[in-house]
PDB file of C-alpha atoms in Angstrom:
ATOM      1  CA  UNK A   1       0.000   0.000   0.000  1.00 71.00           C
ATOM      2  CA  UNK A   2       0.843   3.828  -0.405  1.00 92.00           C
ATOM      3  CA  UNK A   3       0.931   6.436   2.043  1.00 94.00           C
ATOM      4  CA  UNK A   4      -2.266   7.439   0.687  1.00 96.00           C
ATOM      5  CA  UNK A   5      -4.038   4.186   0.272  1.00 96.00           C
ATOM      6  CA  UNK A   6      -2.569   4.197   4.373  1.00 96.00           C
ATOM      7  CA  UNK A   7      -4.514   7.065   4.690  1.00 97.00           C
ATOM      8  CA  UNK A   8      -7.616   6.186   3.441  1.00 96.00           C
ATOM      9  CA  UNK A   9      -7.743   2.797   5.237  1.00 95.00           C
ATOM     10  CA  UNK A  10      -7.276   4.654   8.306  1.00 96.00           C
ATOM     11  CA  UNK A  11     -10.553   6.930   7.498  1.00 97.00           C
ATOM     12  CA  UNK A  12     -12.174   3.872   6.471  1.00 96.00           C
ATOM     13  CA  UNK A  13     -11.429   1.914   9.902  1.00 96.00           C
ATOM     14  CA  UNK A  14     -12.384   4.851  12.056  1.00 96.00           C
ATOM     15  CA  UNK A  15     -15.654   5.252  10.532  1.00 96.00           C
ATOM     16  CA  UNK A  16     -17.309   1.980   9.430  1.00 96.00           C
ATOM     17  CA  UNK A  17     -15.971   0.130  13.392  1.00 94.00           C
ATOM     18  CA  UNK A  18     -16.205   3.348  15.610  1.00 93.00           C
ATOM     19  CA  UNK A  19     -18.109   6.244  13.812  1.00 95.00           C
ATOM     20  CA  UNK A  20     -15.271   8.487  15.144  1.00 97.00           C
ATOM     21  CA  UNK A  21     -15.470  11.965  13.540  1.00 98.00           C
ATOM     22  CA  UNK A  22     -12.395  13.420  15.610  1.00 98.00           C
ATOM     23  CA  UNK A  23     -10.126  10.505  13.940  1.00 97.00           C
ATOM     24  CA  UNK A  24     -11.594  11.350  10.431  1.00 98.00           C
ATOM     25  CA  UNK A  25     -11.063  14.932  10.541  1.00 98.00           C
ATOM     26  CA  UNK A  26      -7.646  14.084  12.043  1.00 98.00           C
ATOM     27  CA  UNK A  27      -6.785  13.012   8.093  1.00 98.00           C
ATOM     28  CA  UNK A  28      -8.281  15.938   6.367  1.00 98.00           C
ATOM     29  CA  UNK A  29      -6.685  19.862   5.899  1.00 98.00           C
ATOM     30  CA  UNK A  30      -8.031  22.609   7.380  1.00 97.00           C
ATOM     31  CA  UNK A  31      -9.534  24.247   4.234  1.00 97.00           C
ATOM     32  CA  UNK A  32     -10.323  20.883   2.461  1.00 97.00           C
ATOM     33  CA  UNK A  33     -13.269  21.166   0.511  1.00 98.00           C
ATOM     34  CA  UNK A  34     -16.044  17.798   0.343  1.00 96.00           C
ATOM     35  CA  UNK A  35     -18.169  17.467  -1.940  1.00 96.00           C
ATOM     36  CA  UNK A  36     -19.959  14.346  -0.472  1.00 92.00           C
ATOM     37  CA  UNK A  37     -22.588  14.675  -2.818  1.00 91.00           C
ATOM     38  CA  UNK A  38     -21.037  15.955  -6.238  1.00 87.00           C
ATOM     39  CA  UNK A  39     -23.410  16.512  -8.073  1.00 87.00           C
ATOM     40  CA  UNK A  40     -26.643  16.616  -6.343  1.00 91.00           C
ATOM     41  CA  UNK A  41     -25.555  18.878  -3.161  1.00 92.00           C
ATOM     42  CA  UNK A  42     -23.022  21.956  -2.520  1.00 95.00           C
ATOM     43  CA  UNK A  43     -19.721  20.629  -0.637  1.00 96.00           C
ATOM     44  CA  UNK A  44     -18.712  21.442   2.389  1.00 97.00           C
ATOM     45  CA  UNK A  45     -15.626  23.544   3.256  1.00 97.00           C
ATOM     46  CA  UNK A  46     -13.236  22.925   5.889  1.00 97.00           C
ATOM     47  CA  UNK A  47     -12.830  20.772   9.089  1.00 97.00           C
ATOM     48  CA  UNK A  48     -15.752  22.494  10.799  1.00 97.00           C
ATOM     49  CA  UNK A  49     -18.101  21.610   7.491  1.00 97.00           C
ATOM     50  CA  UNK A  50     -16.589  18.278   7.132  1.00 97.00           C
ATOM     51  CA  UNK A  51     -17.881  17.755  11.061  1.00 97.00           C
ATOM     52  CA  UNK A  52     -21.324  19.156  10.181  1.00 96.00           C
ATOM     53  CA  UNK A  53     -21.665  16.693   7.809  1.00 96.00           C
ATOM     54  CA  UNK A  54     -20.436  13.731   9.554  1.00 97.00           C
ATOM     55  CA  UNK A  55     -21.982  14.532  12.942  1.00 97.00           C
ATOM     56  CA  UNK A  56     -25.671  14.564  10.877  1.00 95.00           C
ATOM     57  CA  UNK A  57     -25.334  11.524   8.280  1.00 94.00           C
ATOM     58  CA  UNK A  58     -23.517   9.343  11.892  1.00 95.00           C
ATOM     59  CA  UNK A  59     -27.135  10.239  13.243  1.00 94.00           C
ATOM     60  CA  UNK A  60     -28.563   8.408  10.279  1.00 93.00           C
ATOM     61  CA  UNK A  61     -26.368   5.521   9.752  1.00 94.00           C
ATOM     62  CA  UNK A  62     -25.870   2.366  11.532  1.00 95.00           C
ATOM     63  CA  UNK A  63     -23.290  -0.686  10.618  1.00 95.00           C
ATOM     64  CA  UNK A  64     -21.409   1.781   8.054  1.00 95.00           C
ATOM     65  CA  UNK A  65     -19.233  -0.921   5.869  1.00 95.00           C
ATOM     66  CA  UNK A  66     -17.172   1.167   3.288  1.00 94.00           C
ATOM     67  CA  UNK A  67     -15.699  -1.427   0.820  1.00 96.00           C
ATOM     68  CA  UNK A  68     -13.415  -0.262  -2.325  1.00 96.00           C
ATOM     69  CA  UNK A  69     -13.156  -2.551  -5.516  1.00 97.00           C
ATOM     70  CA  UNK A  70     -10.511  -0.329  -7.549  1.00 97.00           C
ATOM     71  CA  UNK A  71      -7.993   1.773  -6.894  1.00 97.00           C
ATOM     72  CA  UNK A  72      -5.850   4.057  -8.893  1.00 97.00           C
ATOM     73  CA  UNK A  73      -3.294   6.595  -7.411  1.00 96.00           C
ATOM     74  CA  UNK A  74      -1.732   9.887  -9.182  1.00 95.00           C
ATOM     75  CA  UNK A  75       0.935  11.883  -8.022  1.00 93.00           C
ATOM     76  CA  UNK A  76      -1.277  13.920  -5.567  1.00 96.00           C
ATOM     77  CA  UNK A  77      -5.072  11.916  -5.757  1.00 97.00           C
ATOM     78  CA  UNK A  78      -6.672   8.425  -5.282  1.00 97.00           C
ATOM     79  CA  UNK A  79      -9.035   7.673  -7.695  1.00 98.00           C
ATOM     80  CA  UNK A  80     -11.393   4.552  -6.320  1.00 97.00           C
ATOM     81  CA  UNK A  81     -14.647   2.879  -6.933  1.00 97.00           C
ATOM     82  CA  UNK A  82     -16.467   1.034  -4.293  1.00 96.00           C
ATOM     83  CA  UNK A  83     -19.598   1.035  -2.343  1.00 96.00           C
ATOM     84  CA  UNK A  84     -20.935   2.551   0.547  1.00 95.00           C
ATOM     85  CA  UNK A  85     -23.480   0.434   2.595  1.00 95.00           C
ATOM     86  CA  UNK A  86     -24.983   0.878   5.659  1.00 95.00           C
ATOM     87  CA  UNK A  87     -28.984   0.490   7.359  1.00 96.00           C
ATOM     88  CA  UNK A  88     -30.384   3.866   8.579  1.00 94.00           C
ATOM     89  CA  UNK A  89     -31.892   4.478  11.931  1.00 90.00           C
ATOM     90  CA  UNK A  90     -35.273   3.316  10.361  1.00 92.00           C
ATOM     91  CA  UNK A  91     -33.815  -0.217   9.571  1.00 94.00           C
ATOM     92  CA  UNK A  92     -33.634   0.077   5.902  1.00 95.00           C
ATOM     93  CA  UNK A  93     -30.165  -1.678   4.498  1.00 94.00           C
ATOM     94  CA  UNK A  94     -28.696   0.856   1.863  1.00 95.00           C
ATOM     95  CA  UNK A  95     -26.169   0.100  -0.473  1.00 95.00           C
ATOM     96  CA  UNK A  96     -24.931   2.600  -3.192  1.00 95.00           C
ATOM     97  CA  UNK A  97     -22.323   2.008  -5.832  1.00 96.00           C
ATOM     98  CA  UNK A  98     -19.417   5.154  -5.844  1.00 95.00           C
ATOM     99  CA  UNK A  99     -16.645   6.306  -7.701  1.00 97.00           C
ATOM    100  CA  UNK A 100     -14.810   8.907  -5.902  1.00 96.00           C
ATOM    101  CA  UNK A 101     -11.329  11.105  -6.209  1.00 98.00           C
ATOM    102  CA  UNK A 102      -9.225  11.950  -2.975  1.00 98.00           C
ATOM    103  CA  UNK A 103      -6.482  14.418  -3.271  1.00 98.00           C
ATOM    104  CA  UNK A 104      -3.761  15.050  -0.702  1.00 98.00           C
ATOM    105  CA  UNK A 105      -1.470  17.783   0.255  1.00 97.00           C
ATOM    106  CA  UNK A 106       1.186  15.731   2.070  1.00 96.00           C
ATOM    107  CA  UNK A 107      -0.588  13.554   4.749  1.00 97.00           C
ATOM    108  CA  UNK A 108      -3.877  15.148   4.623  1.00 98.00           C
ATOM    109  CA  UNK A 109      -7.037  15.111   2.298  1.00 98.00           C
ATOM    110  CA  UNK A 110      -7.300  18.482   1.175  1.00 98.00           C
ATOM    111  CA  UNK A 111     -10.070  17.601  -1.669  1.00 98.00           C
ATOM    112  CA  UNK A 112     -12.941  15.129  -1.579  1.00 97.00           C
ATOM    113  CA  UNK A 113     -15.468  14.677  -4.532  1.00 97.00           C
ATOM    114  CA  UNK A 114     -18.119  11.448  -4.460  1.00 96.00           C
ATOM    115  CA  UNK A 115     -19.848  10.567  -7.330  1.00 96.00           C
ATOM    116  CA  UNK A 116     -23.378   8.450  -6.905  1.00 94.00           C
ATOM    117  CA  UNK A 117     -26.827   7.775  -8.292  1.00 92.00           C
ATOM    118  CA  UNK A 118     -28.923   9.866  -5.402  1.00 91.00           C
ATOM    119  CA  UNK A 119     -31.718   8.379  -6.977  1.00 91.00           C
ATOM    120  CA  UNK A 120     -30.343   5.113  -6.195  1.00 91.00           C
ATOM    121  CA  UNK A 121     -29.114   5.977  -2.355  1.00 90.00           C
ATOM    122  CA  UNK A 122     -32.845   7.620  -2.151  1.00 92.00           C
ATOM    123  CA  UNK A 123     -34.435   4.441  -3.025  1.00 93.00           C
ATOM    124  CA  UNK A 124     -32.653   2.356  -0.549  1.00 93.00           C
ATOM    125  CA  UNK A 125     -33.634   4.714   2.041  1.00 93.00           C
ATOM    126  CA  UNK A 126     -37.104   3.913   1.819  1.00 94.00           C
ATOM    127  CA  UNK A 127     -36.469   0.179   1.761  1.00 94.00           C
ATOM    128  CA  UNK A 128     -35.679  -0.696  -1.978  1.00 94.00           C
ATOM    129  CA  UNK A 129     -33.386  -2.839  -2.960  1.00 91.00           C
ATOM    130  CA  UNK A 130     -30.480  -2.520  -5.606  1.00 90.00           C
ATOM    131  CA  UNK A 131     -31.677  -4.029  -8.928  1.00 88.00           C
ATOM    132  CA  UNK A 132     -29.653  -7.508  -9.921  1.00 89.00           C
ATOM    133  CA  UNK A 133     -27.703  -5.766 -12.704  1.00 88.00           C
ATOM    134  CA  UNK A 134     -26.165  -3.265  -9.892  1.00 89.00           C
ATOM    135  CA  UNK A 135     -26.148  -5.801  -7.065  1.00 91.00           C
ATOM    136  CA  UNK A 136     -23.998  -7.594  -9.416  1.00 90.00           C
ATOM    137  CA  UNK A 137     -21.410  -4.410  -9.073  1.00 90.00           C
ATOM    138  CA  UNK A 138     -21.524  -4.010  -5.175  1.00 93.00           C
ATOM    139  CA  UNK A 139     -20.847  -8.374  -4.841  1.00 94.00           C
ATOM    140  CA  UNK A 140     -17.363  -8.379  -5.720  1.00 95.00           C
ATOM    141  CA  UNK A 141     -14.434  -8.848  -4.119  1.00 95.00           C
ATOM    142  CA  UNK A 142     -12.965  -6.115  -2.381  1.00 95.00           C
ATOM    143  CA  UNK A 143      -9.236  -4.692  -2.356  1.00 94.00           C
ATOM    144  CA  UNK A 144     -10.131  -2.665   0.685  1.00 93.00           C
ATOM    145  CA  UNK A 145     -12.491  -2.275   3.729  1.00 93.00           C
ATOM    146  CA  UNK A 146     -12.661  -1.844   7.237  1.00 90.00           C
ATOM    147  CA  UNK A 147     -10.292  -3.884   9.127  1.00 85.00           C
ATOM    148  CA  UNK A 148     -12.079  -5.894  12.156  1.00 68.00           C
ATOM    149  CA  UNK A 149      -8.885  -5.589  14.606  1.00 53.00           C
TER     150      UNK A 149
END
C-alpha cells in the first residue's frame, strides 16, 4: 500500500468500526473542501463543514461498511470505486455504488469529490433494494475495507 491508500484505510477503519469523527477529521486539511454529494448537493468547506456533515449523516447511519473494488493513485489523488453500505436508523439496508477522487497535500485530504446515483441511495432509504444488474457491481471482491482488529 501507499501512504495514501494508508490514509484512506485509516478513514475507512475509524468510521465503518467506531463512527469516530475526531479521527476522520484528524486526516483531512483545514480548508479541504467535500463534496460528499457531487453533483446533487453543494460541498462542504473545511474541518468544521466536514464535522457538520459527519456529525448529521452518523445520526442516520448504523453498521457503516465502506468497501473499495478499484484503486488508482496519481501523483497527488486516489481515484477509487467502491460502495458505501450501511442500514439507517429506520432499519432500511442501503447500499450505493461510488466512484470517488481523494487528493492530498502531504498527509492530509485536502479535496474530496463522491460521485453516486442519489436516486439510487434515495431508493434504498425507503427500503428498496439494488436491482440484480447493480447488485452484481456491489458483490465483488474487495481490495479494501474496514479492518475488524
Amino acid at each position: 500500500m501507499s501512504r495514501k491508500t494508508d490514509i484512506v484505510q485509516a478513514v475507512i477503519d475509524a468510521w465503518c468500526t467506531r463512527q469516530d469523527i475526531d479521527t476522520v477529521l484528524s486526516h483531512l486539511s483545514e480548508d479541504m473542501v467535500w463534496h460528499h454529494s457531487a453533483v446533487t448537493a453543494p460541498p462542504k468547506a473545511g474541518k468544521a463543514g466536514a464535522r457538520e456533515f459527519l456529525t448529521a449523516y452518523k445520526a442516520k447511519v448504523r453498521n457503516p461498511n465502506w468497501r473499495m473494488f478499484r484503486i488508482a493513485e496519481s501523483e497527488d489523488a486516489l481515484f477509487v470505486e467502491g460502495v458505501d453500505e450501511f442500514d439507517t436508523a429506520d432499519g432500511h439496508h442501503v447500499v450505493i455504488p461510488y466512484m470517488g477522487i481523494l487528493e492530498f497535500e502531504g498527509d492530509l485530504i485536502c479535496g474530496w469529490r463522491d460521485y453516486f446515483d442519489r436516486g439510487v441511495a434515495d431508493r434504498g432509504a425507503q427500503g428498496e433494494a439494488l436491482p440484480d444488474y447493480a447488485q452484481a457491481l456491489v458483490d465483488r471482491p474487495a481490495v479494501m475495507q474496514a479492518r475488524t482488529s
